[in-house]
Coordinates of C-alpha atoms and ligand atoms in Angstrom, one line a residue:
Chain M
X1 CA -25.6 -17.5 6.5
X2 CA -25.2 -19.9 9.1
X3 CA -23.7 -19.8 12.5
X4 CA -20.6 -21.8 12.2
X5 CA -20.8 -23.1 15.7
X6 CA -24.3 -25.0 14.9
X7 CA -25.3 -28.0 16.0
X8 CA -22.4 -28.2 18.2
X9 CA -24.9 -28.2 21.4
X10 CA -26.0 -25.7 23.7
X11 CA -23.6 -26.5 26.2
X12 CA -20.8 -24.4 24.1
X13 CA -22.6 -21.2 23.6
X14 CA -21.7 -18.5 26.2
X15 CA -19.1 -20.2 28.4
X16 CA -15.4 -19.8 28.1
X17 CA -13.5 -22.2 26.6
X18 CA -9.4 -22.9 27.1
X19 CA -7.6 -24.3 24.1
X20 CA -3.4 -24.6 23.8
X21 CA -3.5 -27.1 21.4
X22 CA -3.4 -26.4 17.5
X23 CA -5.0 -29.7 16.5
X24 CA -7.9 -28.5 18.3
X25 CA -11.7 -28.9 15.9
X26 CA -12.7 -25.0 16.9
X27 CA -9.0 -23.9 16.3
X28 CA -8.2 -25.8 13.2
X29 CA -12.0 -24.2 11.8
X30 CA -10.9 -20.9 12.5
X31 CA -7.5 -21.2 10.6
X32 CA -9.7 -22.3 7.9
X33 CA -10.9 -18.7 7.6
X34 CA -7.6 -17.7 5.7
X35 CA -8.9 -19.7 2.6
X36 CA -11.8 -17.7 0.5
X37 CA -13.8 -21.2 0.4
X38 CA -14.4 -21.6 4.1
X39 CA -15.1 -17.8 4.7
X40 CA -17.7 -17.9 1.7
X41 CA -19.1 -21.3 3.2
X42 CA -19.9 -20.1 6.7
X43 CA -20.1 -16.5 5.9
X44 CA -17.5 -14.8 8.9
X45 CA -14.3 -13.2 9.0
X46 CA -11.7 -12.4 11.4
X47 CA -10.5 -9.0 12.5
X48 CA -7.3 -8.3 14.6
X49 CA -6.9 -6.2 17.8
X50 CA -9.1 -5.2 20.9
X51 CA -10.0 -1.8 19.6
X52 CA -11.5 -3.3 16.4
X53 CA -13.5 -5.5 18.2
X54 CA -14.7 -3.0 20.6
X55 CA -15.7 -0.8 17.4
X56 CA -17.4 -3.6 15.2
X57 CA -19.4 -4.3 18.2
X58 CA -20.7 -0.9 18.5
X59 CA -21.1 -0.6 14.9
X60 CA -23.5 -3.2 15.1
X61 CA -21.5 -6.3 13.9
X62 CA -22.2 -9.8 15.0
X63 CA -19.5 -11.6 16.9
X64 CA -19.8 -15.6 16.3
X65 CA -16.5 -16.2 18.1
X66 CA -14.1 -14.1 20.6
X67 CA -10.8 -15.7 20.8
X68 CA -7.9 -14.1 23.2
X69 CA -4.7 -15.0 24.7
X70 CA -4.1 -15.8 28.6
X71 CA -2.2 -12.3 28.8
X72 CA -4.9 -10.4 27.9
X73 CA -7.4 -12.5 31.1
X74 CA -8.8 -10.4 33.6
X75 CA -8.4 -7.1 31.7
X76 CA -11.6 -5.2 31.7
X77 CA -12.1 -4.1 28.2
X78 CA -11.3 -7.8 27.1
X79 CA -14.2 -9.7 30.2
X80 CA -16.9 -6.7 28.9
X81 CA -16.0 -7.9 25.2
X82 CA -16.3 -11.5 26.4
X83 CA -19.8 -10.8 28.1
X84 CA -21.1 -9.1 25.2
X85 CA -19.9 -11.9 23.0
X86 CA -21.4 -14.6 24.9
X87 CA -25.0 -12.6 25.5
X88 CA -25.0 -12.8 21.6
X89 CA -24.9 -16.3 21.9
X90 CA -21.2 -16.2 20.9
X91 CA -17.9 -18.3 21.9
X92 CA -15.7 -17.1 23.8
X93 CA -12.1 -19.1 23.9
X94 CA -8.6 -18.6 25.9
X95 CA -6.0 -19.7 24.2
X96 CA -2.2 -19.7 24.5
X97 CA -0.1 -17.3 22.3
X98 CA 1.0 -20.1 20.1
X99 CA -2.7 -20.8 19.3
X100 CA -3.2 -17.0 18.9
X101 CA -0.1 -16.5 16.7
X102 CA -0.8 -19.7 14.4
X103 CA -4.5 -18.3 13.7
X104 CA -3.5 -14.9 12.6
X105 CA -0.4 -16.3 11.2
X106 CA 2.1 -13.5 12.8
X107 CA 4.9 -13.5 14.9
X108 CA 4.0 -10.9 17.7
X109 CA 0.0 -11.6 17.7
X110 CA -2.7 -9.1 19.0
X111 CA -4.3 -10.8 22.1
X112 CA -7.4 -10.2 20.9
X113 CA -9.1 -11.9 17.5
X114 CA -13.0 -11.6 16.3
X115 CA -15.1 -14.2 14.3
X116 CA -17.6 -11.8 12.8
X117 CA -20.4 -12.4 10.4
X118 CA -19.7 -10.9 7.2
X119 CA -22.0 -7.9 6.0
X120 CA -22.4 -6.7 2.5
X121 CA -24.5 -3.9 1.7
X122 CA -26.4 -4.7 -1.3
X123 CA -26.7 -2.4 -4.3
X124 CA -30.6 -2.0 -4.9
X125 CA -30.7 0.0 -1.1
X126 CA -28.0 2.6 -2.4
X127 CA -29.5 6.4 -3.0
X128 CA -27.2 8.3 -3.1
X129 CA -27.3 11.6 -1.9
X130 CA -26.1 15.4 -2.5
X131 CA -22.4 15.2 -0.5
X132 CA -22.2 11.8 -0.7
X133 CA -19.4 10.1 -2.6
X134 CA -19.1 6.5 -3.6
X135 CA -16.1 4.7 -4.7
X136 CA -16.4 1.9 -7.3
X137 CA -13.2 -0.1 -8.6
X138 CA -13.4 -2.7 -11.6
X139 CA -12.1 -6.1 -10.6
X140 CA -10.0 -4.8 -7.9
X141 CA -7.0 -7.7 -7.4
X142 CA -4.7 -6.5 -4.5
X143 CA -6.0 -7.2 -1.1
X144 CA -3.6 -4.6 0.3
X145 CA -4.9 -2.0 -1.8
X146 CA -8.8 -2.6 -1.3
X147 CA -8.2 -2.2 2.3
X148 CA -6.3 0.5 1.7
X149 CA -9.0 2.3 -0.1
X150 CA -11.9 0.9 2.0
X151 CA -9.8 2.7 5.0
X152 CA -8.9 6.4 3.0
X153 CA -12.7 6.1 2.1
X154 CA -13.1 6.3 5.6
X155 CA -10.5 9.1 6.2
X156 CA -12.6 11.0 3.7
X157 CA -15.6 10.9 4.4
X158 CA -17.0 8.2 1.7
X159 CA -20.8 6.5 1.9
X160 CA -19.3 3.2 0.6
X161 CA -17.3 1.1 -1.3
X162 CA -18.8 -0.7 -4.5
X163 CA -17.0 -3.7 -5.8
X164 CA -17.6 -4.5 -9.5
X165 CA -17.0 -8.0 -10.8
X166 CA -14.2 -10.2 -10.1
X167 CA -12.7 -9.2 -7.2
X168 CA -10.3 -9.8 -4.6
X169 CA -12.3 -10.7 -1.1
X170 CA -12.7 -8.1 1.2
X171 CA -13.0 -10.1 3.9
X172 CA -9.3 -11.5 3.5
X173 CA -7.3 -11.2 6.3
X174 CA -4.7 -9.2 4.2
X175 CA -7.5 -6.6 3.3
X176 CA -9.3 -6.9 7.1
X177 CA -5.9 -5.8 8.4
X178 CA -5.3 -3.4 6.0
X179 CA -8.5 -1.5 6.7
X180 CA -7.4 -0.7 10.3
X181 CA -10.9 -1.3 11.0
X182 CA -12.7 0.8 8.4
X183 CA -13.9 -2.5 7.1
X184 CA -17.1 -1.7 9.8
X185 CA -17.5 1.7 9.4
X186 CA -17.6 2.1 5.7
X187 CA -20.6 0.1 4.0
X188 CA -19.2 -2.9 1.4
X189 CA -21.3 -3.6 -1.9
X190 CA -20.2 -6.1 -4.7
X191 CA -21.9 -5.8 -7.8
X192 CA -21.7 -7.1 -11.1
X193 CA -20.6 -5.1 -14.3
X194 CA -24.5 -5.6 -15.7
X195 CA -25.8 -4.2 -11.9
X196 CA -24.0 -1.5 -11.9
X197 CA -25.4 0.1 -15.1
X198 CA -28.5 -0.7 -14.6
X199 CA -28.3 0.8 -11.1
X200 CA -26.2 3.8 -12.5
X201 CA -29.0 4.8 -15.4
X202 CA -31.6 4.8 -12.2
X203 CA -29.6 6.6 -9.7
X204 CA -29.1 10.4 -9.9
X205 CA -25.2 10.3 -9.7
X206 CA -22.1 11.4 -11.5
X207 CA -20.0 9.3 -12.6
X208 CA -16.4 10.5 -12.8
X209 CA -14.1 7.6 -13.5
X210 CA -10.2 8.0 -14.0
X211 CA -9.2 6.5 -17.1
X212 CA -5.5 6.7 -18.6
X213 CA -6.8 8.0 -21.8
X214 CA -9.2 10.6 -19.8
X215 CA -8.7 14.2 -22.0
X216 CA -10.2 16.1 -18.1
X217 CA -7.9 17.5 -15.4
X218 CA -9.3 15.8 -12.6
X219 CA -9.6 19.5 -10.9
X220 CA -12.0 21.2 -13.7
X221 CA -14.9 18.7 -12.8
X222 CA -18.0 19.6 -10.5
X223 CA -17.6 17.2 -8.0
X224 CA -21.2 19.6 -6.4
X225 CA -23.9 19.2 -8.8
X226 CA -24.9 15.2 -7.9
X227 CA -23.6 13.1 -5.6
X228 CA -20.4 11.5 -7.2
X229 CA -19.1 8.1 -7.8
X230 CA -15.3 7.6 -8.5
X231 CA -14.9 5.1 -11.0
X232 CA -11.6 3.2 -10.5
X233 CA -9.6 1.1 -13.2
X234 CA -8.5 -2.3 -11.6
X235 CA -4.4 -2.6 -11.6
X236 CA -3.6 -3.7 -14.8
X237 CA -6.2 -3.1 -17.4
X238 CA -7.5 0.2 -16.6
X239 CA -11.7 1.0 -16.8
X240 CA -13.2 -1.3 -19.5
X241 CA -15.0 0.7 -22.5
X242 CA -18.4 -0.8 -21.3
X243 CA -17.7 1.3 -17.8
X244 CA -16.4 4.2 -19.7
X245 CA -19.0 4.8 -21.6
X246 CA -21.3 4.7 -18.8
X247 CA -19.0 7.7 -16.7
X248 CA -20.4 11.6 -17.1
X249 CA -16.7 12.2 -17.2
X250 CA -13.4 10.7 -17.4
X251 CA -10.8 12.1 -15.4
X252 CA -6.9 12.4 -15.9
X253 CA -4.7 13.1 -12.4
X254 CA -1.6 15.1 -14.4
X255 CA 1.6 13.0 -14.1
X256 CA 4.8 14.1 -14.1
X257 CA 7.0 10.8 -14.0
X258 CA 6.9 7.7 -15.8
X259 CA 3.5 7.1 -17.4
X260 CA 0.7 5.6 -15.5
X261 CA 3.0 5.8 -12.2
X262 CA 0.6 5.9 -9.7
X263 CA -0.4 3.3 -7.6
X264 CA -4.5 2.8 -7.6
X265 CA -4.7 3.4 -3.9
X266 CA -3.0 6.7 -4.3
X267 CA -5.1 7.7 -7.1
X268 CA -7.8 6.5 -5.5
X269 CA -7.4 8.5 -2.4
X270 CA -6.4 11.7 -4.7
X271 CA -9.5 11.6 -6.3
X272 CA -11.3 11.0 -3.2
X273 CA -9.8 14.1 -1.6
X274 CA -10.5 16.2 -4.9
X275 CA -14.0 15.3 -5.1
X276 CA -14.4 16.0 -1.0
X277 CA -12.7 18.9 -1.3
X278 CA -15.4 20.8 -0.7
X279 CA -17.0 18.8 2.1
X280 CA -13.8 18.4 4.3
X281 CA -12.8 21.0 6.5
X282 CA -10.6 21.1 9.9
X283 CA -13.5 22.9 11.7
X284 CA -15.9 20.2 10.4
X285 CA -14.2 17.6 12.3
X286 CA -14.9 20.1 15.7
Chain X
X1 CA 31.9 -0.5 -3.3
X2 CA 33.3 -3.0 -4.3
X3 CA 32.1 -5.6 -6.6
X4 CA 30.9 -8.8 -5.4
X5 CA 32.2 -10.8 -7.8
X6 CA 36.1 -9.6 -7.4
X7 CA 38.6 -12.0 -6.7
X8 CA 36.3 -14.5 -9.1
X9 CA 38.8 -14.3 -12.0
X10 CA 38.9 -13.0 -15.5
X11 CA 37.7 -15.7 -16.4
X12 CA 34.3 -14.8 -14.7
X13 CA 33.5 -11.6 -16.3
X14 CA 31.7 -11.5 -19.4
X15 CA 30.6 -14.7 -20.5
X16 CA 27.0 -16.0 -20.1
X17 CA 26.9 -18.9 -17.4
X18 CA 24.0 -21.3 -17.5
X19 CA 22.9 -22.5 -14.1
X20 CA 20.1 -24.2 -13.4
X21 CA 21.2 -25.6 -9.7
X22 CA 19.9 -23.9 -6.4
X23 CA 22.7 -25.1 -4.8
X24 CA 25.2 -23.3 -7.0
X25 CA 27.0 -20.7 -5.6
X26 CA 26.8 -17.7 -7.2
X27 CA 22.8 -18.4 -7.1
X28 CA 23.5 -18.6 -3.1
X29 CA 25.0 -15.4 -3.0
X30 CA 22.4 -13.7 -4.8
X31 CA 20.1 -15.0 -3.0
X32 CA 21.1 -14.1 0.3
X33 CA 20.6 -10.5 -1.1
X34 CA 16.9 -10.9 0.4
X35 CA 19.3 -10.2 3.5
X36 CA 20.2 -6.8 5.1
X37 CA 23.1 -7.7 6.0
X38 CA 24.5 -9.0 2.4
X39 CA 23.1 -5.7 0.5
X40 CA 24.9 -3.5 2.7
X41 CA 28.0 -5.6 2.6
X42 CA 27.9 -6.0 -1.1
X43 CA 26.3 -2.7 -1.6
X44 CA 23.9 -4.1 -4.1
X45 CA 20.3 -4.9 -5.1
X46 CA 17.7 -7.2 -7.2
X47 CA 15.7 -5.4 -8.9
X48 CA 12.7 -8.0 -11.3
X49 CA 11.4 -7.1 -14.8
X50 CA 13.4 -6.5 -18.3
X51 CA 11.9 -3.4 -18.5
X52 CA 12.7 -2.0 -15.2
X53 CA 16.3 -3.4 -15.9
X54 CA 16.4 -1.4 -19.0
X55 CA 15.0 1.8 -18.0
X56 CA 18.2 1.5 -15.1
X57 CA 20.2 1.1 -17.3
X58 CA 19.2 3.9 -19.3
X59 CA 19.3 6.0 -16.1
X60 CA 23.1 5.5 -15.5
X61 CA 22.4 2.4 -12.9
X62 CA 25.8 0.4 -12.8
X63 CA 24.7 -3.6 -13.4
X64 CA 26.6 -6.2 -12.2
X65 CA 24.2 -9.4 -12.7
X66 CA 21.9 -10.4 -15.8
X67 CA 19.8 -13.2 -15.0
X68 CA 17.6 -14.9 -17.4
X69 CA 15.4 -17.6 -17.4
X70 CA 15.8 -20.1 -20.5
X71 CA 12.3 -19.1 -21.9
X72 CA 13.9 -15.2 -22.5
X73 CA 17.2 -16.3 -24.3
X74 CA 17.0 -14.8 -28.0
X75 CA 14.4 -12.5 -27.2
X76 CA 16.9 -9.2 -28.9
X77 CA 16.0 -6.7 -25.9
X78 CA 17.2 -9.8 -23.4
X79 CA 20.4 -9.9 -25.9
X80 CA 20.5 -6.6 -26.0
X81 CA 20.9 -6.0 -22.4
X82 CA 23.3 -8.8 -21.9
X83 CA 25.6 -7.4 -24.2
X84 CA 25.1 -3.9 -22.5
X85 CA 26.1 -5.9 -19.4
X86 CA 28.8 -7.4 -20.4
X87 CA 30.3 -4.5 -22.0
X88 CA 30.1 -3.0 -18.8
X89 CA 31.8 -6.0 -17.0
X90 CA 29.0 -7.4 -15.5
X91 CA 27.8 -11.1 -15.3
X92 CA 25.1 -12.4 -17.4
X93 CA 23.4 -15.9 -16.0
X94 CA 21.2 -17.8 -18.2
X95 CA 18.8 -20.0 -15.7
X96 CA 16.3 -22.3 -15.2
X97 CA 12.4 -20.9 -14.1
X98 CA 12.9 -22.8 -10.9
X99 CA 15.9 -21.1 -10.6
X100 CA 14.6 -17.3 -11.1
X101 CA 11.5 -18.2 -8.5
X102 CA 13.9 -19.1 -5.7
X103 CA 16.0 -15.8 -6.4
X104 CA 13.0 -13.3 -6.4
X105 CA 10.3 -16.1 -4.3
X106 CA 7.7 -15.8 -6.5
X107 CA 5.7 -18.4 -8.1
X108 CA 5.3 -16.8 -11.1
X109 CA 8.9 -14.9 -11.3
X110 CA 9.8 -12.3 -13.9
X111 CA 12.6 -14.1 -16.6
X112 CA 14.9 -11.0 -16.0
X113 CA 16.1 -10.0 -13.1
X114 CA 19.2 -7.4 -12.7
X115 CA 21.5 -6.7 -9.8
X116 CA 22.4 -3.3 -9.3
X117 CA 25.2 -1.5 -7.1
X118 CA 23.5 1.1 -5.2
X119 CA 23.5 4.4 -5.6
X120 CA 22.1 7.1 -2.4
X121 CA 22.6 11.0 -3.0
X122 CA 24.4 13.1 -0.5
X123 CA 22.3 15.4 1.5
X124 CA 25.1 17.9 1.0
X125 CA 24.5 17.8 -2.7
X126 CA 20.8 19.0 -2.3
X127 CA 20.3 22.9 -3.7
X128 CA 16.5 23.0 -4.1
X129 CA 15.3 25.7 -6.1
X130 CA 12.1 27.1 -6.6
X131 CA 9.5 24.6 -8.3
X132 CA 11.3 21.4 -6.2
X133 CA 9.2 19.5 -4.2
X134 CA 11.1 16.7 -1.5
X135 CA 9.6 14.3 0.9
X136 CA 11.1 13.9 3.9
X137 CA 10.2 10.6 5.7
X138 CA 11.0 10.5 9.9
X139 CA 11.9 6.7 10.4
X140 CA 9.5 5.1 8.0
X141 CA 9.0 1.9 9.0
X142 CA 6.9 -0.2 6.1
X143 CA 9.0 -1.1 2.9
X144 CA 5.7 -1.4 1.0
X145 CA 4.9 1.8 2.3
X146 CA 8.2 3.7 1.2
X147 CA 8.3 2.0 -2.2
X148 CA 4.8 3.4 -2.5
X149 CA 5.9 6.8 -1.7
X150 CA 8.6 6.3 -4.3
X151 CA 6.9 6.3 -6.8
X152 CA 4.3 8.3 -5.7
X153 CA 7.4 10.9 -5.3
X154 CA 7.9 10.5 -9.5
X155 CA 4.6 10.4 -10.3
X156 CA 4.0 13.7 -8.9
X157 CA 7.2 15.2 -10.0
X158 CA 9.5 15.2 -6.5
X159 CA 13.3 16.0 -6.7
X160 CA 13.7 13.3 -4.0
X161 CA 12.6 11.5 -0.8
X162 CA 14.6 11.9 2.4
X163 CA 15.1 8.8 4.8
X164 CA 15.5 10.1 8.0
X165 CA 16.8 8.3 11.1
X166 CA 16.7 4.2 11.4
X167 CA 14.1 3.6 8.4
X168 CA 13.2 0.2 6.6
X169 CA 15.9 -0.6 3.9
X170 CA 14.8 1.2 0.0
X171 CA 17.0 -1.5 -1.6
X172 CA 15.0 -4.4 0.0
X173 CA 13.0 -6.4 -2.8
X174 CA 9.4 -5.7 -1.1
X175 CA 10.3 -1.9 -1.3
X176 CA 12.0 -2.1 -5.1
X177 CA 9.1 -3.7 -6.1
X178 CA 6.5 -1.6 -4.5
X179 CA 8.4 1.4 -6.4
X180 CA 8.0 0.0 -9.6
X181 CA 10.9 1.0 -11.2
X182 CA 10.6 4.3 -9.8
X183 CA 13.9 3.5 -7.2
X184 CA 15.8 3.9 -10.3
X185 CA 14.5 7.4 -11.0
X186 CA 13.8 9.4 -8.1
X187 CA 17.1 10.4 -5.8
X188 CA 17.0 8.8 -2.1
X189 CA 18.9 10.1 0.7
X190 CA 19.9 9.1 3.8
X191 CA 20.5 11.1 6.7
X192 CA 20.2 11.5 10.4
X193 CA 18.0 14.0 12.2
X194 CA 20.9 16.1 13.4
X195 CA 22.3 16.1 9.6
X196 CA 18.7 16.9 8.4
X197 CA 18.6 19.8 10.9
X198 CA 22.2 20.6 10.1
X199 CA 21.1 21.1 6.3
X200 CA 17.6 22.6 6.6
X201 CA 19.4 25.4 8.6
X202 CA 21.6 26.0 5.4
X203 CA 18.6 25.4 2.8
X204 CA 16.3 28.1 1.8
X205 CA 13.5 25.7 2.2
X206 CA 9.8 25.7 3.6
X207 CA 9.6 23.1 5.9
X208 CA 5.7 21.5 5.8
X209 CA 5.5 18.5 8.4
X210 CA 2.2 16.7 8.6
X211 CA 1.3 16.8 12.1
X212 CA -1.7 15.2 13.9
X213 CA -1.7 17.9 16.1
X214 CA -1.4 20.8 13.4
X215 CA -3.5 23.2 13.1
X216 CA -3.2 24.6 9.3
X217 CA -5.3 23.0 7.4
X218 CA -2.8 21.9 4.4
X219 CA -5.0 23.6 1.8
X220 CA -4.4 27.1 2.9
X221 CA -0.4 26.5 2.7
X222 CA 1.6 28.7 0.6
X223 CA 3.7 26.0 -1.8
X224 CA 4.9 28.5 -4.1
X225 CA 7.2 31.1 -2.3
X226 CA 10.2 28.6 -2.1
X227 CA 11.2 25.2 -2.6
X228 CA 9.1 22.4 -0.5
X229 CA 10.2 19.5 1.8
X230 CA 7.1 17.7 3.1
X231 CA 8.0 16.7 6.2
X232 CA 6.0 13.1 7.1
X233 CA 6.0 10.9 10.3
X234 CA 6.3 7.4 10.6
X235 CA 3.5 5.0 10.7
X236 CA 3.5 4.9 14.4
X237 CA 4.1 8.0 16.7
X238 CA 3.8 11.1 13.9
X239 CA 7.2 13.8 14.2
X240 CA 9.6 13.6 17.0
X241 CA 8.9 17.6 18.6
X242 CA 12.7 18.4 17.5
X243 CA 11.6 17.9 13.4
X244 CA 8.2 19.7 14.4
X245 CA 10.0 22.6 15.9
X246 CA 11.8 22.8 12.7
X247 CA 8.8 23.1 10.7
X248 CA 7.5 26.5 8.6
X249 CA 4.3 25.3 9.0
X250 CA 2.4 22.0 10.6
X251 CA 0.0 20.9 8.4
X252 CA -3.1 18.4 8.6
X253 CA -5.2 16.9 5.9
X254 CA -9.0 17.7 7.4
X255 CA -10.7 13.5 7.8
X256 CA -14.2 13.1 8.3
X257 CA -13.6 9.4 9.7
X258 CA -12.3 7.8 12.3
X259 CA -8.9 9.4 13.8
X260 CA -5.9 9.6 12.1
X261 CA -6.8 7.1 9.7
X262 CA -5.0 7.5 6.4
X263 CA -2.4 5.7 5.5
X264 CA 1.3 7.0 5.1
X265 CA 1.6 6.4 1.7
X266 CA -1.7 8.1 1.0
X267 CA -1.1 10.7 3.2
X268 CA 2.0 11.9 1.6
X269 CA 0.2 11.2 -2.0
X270 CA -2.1 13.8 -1.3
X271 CA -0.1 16.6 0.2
X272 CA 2.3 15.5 -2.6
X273 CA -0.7 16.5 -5.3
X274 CA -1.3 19.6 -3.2
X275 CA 2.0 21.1 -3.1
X276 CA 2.6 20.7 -6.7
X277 CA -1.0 21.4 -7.5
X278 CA 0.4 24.9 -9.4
X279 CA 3.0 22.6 -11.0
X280 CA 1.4 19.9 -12.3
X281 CA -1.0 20.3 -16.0
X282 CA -1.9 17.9 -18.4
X283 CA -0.2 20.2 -20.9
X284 CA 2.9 20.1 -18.9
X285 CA 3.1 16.8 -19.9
X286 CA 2.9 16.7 -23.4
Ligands
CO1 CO1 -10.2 2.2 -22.4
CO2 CO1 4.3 15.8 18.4

């Protein structure tokens, strides 16, 4: 990865910068990150909100750009952010609300937008242990729903997220948002379909994945014995037989409706809560 | 009621009418069904897919509009459907792709597309008995998020989901979509929070509201001693005190990350899947 804002001279790192025009280099770069391309190329993402930023930063993430609107000046949570960001060596621009608004592409903005570096965790370092439980979804498509689960992962106490194959980014605006900021608490891994069984016959896990034609009440399985990873079908297709094959056990949730009627974020997070249900406890929160 | 396309003539009603101009205007007027305003006024709603059109139509669903795109004329369950549609008085449109993408704005649009009068249930009509689960959903705000729960509601076997208060519109496109056919089978009513109070005074119900600050873990609930309406707040501010006061019991789903962070939708699936937990087998299903 390479910073973005490279070779642009040191006279732009750590000072504030006001932009309130759209045709603006830095501001027509950063609407740039709403294609796939551009976010791949120079590695970064952007995240919504001052209470997102404020929690990547202490999670350890690395801000290459801190954008906010003149409203939100002079605020102290927003200058402490803006220090921060520039003792990393980071930007720091005020801009006007249309800027703000056209690089987050909404009509009532946040006042506050992060350029971070993006962070995967890579496969190889997992090892798993007893308690923990993994998520891992097959060529996961909806960007709504992979934040979704990346965020009730969080809720539930998950070690991580592990994408398999072809999958929607989860860096995406779309997902970023729909993460409500579990994106930097919960550790991301892609992998490919070959990785992942190679990894799975090393690690000591169970694999429990839910498969439509799954003959096990997803309540009868010990979810205590190893630490568990919950194999998720992708959208359309369901768990490939390659995958299945791999699983220690393949899981049905009963259904009541229509066939197949629930949405893979719901399942996921039914399973998640199933398989936790041991772990999670009111009293455990404190 | 009454139906939109009164006052149109004889002439009108029952014939298939090819149309492959945006600017005609019965294409207008469906159209401007992404509106609000027009749904209520019309008191219908596009629903996308051939089989969600038949399965409505199997459920009872009163069809006003067939539209086709050229590439589904001959197909017999498109013919058959028109036919049904006509029989019933209804207007069947044969139309170009471009045509069916500006009705549903897709890019890739279904070729069928069907518009439906809508159909709420009274509150009054609602006896639960014993082995009924409800949702009841405090000004839910997110059509993605209620069509989730839709279908969520049918997957896990729910008698119907309760709208209460100012809540997003469940015949909007985004929601009917989200539902996935689902809109057609599970019951939705409407009703204010006096009415809601009104009737849970008269219905031998337990009340279970989801409650940040609840203090029964939702595991330790009893489900089984009389009919259930989950009680959910909206995606902002939780339950107004007034619904919370009416509750048998507050419940909260223990979470091991970050505060409050599951989603609605998820939420709901999993309390859903815990209050039917006796209810639901994999026998049961057949
Ligand atoms: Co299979
Ligand atoms: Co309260």
């Amino acid at each position: 990865m390479t910073n973005e804002r490279a070779g642009e001279g040191p006279g732009r790192v750590g000072q504030v910068k006001e932009i309130t025009s759209l045709s603006n280099p830095i501001i027509k770069d950063i609407k740039a990150l709403a294609l796939k391309k551009t976010r791949d190329e120079t590695g970064s993402f952007m995240a919504e909100g001052l209470k997102l930023v404020i929690d990547a930063l202490a999670l350890g993430w690395t801000i290459r750009t801190l954008v906010y609107s003149k409203e939100a000046k002079g605020k102290p949570q927003v200058e402490e952010v803006a220090v921060r960001t520039v003792a990393k060596g980071g930007l720091v621009l005020e801009v006007s609300a249309k800027v703000i608004g056209a690089i987050t592409r909404r009509d009532n903005p946040q006042m506050v937008v992060g350029i971070f570096e993006q962070k995967l965790t890579k496969l190889d370092s997992l090892r798993p242990t007893l308690g923990e439980t993994y998520v891992a979804l097959d060529r996961v498509r909806d960007p709504g729903n992979l934040g979704t689960i990346i965020r009730t992962a969080d809720a539930a106490g998950a070690s991580g997220v592990i994408l398999i194959g072809e999958t929607t980014d989860p860096f995406s605006l779309e997902t970023v948002r729909a993460t409500m900021g579990s994106v930097f608490a919960v550790p991301v891994i892609r992998a490919s379909q070959a990785d992942f069984l190679a990894w799975r016959r090393k690690a000591d896990v169970s694999i429990v994945a839910t498969h439509l034609a799954g003959a096990v009440d997803y309540r009868t399985i010990d979810y205590k014995k190893k630490p568990v990873v919950l194999l998720m079908g992708n959208e359309q297709q369901g768990i490939p037989d390659e995958l299945a094959k791999a699983a220690d056990a393949l899981a049905r949730i009963p259904q009541a409706g229509r066939a197949d009627s629930l949405n893979l974020a719901i399942a996921t997070g039914v399973m998640l809560f199933e398989a936790r249900r041991h772990l999670l406890s009111l009293e455990a929160r404190g």
